[in-house]
CSV table of C-alpha atoms in Angstrom, one decimal:
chain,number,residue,atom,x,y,z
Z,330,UNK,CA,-38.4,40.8,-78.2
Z,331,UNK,CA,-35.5,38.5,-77.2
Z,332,UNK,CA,-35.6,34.8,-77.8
Z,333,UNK,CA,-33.9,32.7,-74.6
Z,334,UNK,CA,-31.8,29.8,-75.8
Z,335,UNK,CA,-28.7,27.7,-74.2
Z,336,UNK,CA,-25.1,27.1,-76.0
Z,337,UNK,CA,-24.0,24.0,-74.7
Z,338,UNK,CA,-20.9,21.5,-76.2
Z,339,UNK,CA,-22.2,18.8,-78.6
Z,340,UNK,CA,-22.3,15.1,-77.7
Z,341,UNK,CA,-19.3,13.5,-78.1
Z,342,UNK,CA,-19.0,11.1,-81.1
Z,343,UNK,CA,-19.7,7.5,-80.2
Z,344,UNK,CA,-16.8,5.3,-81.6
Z,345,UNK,CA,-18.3,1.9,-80.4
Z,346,UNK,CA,-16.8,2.2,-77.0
Z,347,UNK,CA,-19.3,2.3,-74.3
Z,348,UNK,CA,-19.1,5.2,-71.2
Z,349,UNK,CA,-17.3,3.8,-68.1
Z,350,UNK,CA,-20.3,2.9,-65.4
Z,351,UNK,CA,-19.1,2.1,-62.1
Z,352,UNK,CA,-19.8,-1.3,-60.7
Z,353,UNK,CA,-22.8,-0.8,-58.2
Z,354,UNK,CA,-22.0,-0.8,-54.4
Z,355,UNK,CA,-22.7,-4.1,-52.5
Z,356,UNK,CA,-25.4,-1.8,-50.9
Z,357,UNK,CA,-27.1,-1.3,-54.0
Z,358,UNK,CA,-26.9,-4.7,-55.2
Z,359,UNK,CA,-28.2,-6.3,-51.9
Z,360,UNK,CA,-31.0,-3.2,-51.9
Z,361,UNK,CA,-32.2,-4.1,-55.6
Z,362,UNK,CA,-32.3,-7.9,-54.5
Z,363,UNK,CA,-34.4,-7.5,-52.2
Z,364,UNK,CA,-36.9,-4.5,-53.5
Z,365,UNK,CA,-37.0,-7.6,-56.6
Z,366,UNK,CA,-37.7,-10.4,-54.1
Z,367,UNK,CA,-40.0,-8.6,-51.8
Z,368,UNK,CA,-41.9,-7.1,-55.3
Z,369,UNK,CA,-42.3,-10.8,-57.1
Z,370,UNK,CA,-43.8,-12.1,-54.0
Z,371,UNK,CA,-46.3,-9.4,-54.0
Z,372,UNK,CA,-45.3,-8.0,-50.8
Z,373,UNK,CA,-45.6,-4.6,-49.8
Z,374,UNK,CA,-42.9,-3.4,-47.4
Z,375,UNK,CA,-44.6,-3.8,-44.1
Z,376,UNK,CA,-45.7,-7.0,-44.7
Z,377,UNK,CA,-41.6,-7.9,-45.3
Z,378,UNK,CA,-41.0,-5.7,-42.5
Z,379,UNK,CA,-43.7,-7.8,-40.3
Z,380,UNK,CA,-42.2,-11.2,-41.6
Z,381,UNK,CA,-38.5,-10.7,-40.9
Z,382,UNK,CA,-39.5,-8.7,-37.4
Z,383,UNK,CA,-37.8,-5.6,-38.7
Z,384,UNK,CA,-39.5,-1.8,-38.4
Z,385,UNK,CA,-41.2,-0.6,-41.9
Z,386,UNK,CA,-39.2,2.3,-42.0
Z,387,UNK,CA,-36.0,0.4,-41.9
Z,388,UNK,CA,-36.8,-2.1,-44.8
Z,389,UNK,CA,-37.4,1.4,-46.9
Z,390,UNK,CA,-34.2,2.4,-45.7
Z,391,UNK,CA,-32.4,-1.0,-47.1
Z,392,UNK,CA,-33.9,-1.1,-50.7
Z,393,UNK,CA,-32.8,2.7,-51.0
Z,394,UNK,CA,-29.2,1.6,-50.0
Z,395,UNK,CA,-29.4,4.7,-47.1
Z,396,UNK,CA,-28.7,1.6,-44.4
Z,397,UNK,CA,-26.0,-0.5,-44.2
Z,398,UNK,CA,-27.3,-3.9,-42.8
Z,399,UNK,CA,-25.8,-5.7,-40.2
Z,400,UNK,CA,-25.6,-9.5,-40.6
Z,401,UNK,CA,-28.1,-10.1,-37.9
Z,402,UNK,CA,-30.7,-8.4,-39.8
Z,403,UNK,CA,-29.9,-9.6,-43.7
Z,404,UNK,CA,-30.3,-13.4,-42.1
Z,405,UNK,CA,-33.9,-11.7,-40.9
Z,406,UNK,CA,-34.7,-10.6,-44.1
Z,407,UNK,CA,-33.2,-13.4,-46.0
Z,408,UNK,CA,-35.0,-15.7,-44.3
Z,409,UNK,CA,-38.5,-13.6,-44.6
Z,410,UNK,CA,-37.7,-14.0,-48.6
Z,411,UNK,CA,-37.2,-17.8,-48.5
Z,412,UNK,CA,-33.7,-17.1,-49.8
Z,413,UNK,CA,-29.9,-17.9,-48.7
Z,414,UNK,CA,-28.3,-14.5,-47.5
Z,415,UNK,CA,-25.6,-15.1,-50.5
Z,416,UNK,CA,-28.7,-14.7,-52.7
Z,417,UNK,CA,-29.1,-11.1,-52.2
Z,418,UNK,CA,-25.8,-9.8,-52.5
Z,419,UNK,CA,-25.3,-11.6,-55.9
């Protein structure tokens, strides 16, 4: 009987300094804002959807970053959210 293993290379050694992680995409930050603002309101995605006049399927869309919004409809969703558009890109 053979036994099944996997040689791999060994973890680095951590020397205090921290791995690189890239700075998130002003996508991703505006799509965690609101996914955080829509969640501590206690809203589910249609009723944000409903509230800014936007499709369901779109406001899905945004808080996975797929969509890239166009001003028109981040003043809709900003103002759904009781928030300043500057608010969910920061």
């Amino acid at each position: 009987m053979y036994a099944l293993f996997e040689v791999r290379e060994p973890d680095p050694p951590y020397y205090g300094i921290t791995p690189h992680k890239p700075e998130a995409t002003l996508r991703e930050r505006l799509a965690r804002n609101v996914r955080l603002l829509r969640v501590m309101r206690g809203w589910s995605q249609e009723v944000l959807a409903q509230e800014a006049g936007l499709e369901r399927t779109y406001v899905g869309a945004v808080e996975r970053a797929e969509r890239n919004l166009t001003l028109a409809s981040m003043e809709k969703q900003a103002g759904a959210l009781g928030v300043q558009v500057r608010e969910l890109l920061f």
